[in-house]
Coordinates of C-alpha atoms and ligand atoms in Angstrom, one line a residue:
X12 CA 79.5 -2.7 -18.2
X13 CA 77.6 0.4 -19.9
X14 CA 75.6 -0.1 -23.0
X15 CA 76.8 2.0 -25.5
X16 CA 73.8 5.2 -25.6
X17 CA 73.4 8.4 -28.0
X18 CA 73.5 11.7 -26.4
X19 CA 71.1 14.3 -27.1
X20 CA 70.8 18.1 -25.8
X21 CA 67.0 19.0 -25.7
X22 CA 66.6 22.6 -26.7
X23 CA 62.8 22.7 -25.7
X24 CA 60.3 20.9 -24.2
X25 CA 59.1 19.8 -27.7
X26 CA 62.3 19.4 -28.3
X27 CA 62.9 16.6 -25.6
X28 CA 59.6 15.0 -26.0
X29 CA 59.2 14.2 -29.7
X30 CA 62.7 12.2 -28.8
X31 CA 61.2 10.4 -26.1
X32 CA 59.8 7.1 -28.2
X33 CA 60.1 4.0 -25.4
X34 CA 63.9 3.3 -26.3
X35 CA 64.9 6.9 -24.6
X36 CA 65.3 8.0 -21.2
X37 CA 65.5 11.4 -20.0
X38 CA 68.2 12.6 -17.6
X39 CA 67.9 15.6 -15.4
X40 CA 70.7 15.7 -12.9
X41 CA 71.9 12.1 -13.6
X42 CA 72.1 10.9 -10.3
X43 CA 69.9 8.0 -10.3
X44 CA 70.3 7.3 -13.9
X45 CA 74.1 6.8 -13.7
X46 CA 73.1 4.2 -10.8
X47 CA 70.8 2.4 -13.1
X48 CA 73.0 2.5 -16.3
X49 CA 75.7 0.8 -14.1
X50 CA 73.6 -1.6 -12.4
X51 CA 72.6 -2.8 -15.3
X52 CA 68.5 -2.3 -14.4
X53 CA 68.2 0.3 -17.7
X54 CA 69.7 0.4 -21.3
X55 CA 68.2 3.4 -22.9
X56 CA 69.8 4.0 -26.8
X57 CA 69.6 7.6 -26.2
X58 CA 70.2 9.5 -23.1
X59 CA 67.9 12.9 -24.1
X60 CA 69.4 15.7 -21.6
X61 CA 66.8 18.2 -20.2
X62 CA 69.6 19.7 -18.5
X63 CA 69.8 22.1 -21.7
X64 CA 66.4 23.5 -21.8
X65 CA 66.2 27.0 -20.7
X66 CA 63.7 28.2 -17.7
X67 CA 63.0 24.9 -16.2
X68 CA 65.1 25.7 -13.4
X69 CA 63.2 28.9 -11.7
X70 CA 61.1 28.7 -8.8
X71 CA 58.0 31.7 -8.6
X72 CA 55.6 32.2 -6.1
X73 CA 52.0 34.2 -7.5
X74 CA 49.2 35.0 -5.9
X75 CA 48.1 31.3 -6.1
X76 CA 50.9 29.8 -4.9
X77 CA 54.6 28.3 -5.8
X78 CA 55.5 26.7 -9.3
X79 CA 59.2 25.0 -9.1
X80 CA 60.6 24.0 -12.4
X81 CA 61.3 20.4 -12.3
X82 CA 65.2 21.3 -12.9
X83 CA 65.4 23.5 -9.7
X84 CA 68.0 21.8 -7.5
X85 CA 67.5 20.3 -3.9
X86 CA 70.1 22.8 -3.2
X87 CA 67.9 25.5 -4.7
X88 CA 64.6 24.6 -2.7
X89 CA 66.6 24.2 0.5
X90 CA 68.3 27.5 0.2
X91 CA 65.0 29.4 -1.8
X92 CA 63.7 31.8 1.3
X93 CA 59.6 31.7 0.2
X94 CA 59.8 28.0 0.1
X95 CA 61.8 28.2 3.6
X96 CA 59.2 30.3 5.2
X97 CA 55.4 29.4 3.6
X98 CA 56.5 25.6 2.2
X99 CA 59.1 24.7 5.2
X100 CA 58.3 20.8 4.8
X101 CA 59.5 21.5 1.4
X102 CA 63.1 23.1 2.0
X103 CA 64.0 20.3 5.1
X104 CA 62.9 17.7 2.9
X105 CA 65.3 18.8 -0.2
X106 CA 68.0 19.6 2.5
X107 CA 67.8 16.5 4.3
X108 CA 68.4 14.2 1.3
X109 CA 71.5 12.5 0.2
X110 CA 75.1 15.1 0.4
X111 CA 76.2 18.4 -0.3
X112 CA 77.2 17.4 -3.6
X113 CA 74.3 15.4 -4.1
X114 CA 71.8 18.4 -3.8
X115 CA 73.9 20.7 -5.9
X116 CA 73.3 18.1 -9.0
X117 CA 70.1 16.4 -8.0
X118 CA 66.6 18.0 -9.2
X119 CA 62.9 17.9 -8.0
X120 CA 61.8 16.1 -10.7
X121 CA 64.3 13.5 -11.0
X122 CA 64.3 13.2 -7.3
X123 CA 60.4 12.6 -7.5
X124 CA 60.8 10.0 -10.5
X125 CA 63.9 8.0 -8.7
X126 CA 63.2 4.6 -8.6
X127 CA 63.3 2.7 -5.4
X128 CA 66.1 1.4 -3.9
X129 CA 64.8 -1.8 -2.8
X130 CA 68.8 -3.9 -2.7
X131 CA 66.5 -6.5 -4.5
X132 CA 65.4 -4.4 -7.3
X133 CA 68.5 -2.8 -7.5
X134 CA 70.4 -6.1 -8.0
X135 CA 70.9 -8.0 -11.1
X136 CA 70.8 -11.5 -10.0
X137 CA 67.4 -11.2 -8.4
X138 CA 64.7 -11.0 -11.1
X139 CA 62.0 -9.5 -9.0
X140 CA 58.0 -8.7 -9.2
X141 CA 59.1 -5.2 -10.5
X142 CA 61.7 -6.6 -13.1
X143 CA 59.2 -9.1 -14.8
X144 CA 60.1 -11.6 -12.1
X145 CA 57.4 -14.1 -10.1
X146 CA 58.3 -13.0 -6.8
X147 CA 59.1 -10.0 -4.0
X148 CA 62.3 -11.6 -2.3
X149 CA 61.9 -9.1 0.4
X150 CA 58.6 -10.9 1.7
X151 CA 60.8 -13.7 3.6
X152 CA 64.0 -11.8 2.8
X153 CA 66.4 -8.8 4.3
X154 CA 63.3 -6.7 4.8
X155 CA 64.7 -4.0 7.6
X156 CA 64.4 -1.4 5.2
X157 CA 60.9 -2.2 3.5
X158 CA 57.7 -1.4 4.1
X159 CA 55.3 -1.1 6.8
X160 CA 52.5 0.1 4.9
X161 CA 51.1 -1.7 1.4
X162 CA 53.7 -4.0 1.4
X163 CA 51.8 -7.3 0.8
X164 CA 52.8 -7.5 -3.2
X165 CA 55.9 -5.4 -3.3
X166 CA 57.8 -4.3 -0.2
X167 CA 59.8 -1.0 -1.9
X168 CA 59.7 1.8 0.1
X169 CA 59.1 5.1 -2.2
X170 CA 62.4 6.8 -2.3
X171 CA 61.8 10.8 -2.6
X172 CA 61.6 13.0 0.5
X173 CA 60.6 15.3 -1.7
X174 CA 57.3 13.6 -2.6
X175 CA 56.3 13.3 1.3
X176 CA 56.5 16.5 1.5
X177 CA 54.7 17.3 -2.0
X178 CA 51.7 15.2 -0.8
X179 CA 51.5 17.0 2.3
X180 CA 51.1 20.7 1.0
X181 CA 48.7 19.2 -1.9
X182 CA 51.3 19.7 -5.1
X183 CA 50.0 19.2 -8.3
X184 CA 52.0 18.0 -11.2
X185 CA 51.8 19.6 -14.8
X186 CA 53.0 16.7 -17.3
X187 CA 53.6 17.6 -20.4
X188 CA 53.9 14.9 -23.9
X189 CA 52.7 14.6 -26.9
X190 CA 49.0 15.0 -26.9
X191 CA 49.1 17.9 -24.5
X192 CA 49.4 19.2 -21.1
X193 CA 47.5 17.4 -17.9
X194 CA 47.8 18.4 -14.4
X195 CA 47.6 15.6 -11.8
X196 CA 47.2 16.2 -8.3
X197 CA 50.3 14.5 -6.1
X198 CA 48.1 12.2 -4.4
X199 CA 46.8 10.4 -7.8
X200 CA 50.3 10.3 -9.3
X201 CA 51.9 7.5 -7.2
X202 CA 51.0 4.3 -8.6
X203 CA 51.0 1.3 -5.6
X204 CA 51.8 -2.2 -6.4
X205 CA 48.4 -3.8 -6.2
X206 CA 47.8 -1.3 -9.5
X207 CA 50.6 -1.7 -11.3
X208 CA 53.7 -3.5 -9.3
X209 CA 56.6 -2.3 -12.9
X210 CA 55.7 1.5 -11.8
X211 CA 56.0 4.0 -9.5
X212 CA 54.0 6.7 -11.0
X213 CA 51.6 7.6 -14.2
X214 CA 54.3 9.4 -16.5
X215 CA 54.0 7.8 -19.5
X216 CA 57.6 7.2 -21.5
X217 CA 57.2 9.4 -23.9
X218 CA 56.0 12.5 -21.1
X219 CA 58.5 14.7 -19.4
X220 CA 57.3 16.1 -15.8
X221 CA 56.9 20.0 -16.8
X222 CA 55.9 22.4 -13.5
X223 CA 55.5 21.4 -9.7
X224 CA 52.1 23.5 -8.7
X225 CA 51.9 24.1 -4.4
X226 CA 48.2 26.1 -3.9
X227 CA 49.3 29.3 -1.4
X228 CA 48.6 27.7 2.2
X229 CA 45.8 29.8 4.3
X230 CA 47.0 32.5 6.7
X231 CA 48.1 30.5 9.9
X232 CA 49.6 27.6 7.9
X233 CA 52.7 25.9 9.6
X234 CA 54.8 22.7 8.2
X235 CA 57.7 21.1 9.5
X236 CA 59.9 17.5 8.3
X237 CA 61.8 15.1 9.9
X238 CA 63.6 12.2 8.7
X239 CA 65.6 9.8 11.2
X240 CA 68.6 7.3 9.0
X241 CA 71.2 5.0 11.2
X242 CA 73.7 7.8 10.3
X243 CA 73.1 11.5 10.3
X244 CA 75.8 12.4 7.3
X245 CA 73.9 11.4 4.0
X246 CA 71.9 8.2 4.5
X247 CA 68.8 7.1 3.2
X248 CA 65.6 7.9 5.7
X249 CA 64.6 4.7 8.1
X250 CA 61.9 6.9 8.7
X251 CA 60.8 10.2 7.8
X252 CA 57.6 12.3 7.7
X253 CA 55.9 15.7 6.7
X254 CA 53.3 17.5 8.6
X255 CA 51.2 20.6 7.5
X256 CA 48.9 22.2 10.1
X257 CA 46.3 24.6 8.9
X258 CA 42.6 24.2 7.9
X259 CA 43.3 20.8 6.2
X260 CA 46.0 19.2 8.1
X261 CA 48.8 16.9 6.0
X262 CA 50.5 14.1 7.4
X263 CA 52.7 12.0 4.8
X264 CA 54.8 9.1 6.1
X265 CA 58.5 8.2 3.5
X266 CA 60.1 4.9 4.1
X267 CA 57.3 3.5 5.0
X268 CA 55.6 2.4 1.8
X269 CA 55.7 1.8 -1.8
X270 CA 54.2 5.1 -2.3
X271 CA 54.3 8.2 -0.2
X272 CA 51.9 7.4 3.2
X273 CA 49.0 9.6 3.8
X274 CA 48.4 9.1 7.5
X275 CA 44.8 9.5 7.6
X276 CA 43.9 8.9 10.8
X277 CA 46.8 10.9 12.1
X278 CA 45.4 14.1 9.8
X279 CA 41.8 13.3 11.2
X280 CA 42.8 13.7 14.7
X281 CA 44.7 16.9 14.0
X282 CA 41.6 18.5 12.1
X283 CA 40.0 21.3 14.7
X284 CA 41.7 20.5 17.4
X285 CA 44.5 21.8 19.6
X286 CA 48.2 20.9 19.4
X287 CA 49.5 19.9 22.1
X288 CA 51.5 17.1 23.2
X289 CA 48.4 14.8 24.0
X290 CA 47.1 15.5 20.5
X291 CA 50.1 14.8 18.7
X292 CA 50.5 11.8 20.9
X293 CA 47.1 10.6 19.8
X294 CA 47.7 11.4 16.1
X295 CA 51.2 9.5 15.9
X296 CA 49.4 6.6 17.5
X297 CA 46.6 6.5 14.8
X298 CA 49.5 7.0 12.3
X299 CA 50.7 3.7 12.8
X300 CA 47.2 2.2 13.0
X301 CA 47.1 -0.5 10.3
X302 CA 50.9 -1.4 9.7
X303 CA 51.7 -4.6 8.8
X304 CA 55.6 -4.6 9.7
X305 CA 57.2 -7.7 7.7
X306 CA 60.0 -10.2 10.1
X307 CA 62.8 -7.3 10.1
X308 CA 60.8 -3.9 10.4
X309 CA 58.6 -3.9 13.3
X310 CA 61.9 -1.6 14.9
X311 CA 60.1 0.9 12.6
X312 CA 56.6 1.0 14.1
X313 CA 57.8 2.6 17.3
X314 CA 60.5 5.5 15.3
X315 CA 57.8 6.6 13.1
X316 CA 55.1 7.2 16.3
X317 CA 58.4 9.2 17.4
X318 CA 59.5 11.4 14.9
X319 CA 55.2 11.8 13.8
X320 CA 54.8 13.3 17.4
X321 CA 58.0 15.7 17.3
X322 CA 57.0 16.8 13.5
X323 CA 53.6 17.6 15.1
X324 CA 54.6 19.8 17.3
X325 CA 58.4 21.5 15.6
X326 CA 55.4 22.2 12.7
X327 CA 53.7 23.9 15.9
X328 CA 56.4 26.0 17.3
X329 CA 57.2 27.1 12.8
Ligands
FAD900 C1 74.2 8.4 -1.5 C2 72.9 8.9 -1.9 C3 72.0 9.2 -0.9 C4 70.7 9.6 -1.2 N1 69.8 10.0 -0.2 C5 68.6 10.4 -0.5 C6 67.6 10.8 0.5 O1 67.9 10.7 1.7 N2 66.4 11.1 0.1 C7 66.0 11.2 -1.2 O2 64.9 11.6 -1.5 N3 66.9 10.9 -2.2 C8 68.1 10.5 -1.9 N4 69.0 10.2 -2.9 C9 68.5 10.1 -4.3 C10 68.8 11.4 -5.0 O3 68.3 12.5 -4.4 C11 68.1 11.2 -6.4 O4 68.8 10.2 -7.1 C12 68.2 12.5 -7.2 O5 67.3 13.4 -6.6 C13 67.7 12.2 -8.6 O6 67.6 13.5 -9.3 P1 68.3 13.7 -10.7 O7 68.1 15.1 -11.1 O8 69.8 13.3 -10.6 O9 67.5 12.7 -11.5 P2 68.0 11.7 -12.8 O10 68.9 10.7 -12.3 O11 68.4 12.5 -13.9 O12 66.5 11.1 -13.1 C14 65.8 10.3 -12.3 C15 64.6 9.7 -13.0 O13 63.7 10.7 -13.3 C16 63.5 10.8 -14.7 N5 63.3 12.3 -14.9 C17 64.0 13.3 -14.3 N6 63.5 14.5 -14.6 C18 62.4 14.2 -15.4 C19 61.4 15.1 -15.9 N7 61.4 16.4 -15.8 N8 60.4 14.5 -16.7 C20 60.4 13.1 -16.9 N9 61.3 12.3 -16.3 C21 62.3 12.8 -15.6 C22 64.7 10.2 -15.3 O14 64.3 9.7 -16.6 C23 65.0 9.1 -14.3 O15 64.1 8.0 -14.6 C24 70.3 9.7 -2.6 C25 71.2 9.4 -3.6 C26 72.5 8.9 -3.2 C27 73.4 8.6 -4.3

């Protein structure tokens, strides 16, 4: 059952963060907080809705690049034509996730703050590492879905597509709380288990995610995504990855770790070289270098090395 909450319209962003004080939770779209509230895994006395704070939902491009409001839908980013054509990693990530009805409520920024859907965490009778708990059941458990990557403490996989892509094209986020405004670039936002195994990212309780920076990609820049599920209707990614080719090349592995996978060796090979097929062969080889698939995973090894090498070269043909 539901623990009785307050509900409070935000007006501002003032306004939503000087009632943000620990006991709070925000709710943007209220997809993943409805899941949590009836799963028992939250209990917030007041629900503060962001929903109500005008402007938050426009996306702009400038001369240095596109700023999404952290309201703008999936639907919105799919459908938006500059993010279609200059940020294309972008709109097939935000298309590709969950339903139709799904992206018409979800947003960017709650998409990106989700927590992880690890069947685990997400069930009350199993008081895991990330719950307080002395233990990751999914170690010796049902690991099929858990990581490949980083998994030795905590075996989540980070849920957002969006934030595969995010990492890719270098986003930074603008957070906004009490002391002020910081910007932090995507890559030092995700927090992995070995720093702090209760979080995903460095938002503090009483911050509210405030602007989604993307610098303009150079002339020439291409990106493509691709995410592979057991069904192709609205299921969460077995695999998925985003891949930006231009002077510095992004390659960003989802479902594979606790935090969005920066495929290092992958984005080395692709740096000054050609694309071709033997080059992306090469990079989704060294992609997978270092994986340490648990009993139930190693499946994944060889569907990652897959869908790395088509991304590479569907972000070619873009
Ligand atoms: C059947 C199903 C399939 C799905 N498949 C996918 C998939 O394939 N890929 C994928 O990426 N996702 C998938 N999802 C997840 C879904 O996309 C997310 O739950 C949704 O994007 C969350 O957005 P929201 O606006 O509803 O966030 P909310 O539920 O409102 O919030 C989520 C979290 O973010 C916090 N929050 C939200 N906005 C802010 C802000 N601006 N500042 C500070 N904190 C904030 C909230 O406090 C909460 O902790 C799926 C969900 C379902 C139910």
């Amino acid at each position: 059952m539901i623990a009785k909450f307050q509900w409070q319209d935000a007006r501002t962003v003032q306004d939503a963060i000087a009632q943000l004080d620990g006991t709070s939770m925000v709710k943007a779209g209220g997809i993943d907080v409805m899941d949590r509230l009836k799963e028992g895994l939250d209990s917030p006395a007041t629900l503060v809705n962001i929903r109500t704070i005008p402007g938050l939902d426009q996306i702009r491009e400038d001369a240095t690049g596109l700023h999404i409001g952290p309201m703008v839908t999936l639907d919105q980013l799919d459908k938006n034509e500059t993010v279609r054509a200059s940020y294309t990693a972008l709109a097939d990530a935000a298309g590709h996730a969950a339903t139709p009805h799904i992206r018409n409520v979800a947003t960017v920024g709650g998409n990106i703050l989700q927590r992880p859907r690890c069947w685990y965490f997400r069930n009350e009778q199993f008081h895991c590492l990330k719950k307080g708990g002395d233990r990751c059941f999914a170690q010796d458990g049902e690991n099929e879905y858990h990581a490949i990557f980083g998994n030795q403490i905590c075996a989540i996989v980070h849920p957002s597509a969006v934030a595969v892509a995010l990492l890719a094209l270098g986003a930074t986020f603008e957070v906004t709380g009490k002391r002020g405004e910081r910007q932090v670039p995507s890559e030092q936002f995700f927090v992995r288990p070995d720093e702090d195994v209760h979080r995903e990212h460095t938002l503090a309780a009483d911050e509210l995610l405030t602007a989604i920076n993307i610098p303009k990609p150079a002339s020439g820049t291409r990106s493509a995504y691709m995410k592979l599920g057991e069904k192709e209707s609205f299921d969460w990614p077995i695999a998925e990855v985003a891949v930006v080719l231009g002077a510095r090349p992004g390659v960003v592995l989802g479902a594979a770790a606790p935090v969005p996978w920066r495929a290092v060796g992958a984005e080395r090979i692709l740096a000054g070289n050609p694309i071709n097929e033997d080059t992306a062969r090469a990079a989704a080889k060294a992609a997978l270098q270092g994986a340490t698939p648990l009993r139930n995973n190693s499946y994944k090894l060889p569907i990652f090395e897959t869908i790395v090498r088509r991304t590479i070269l569907a972000a070619a043909r873009a």
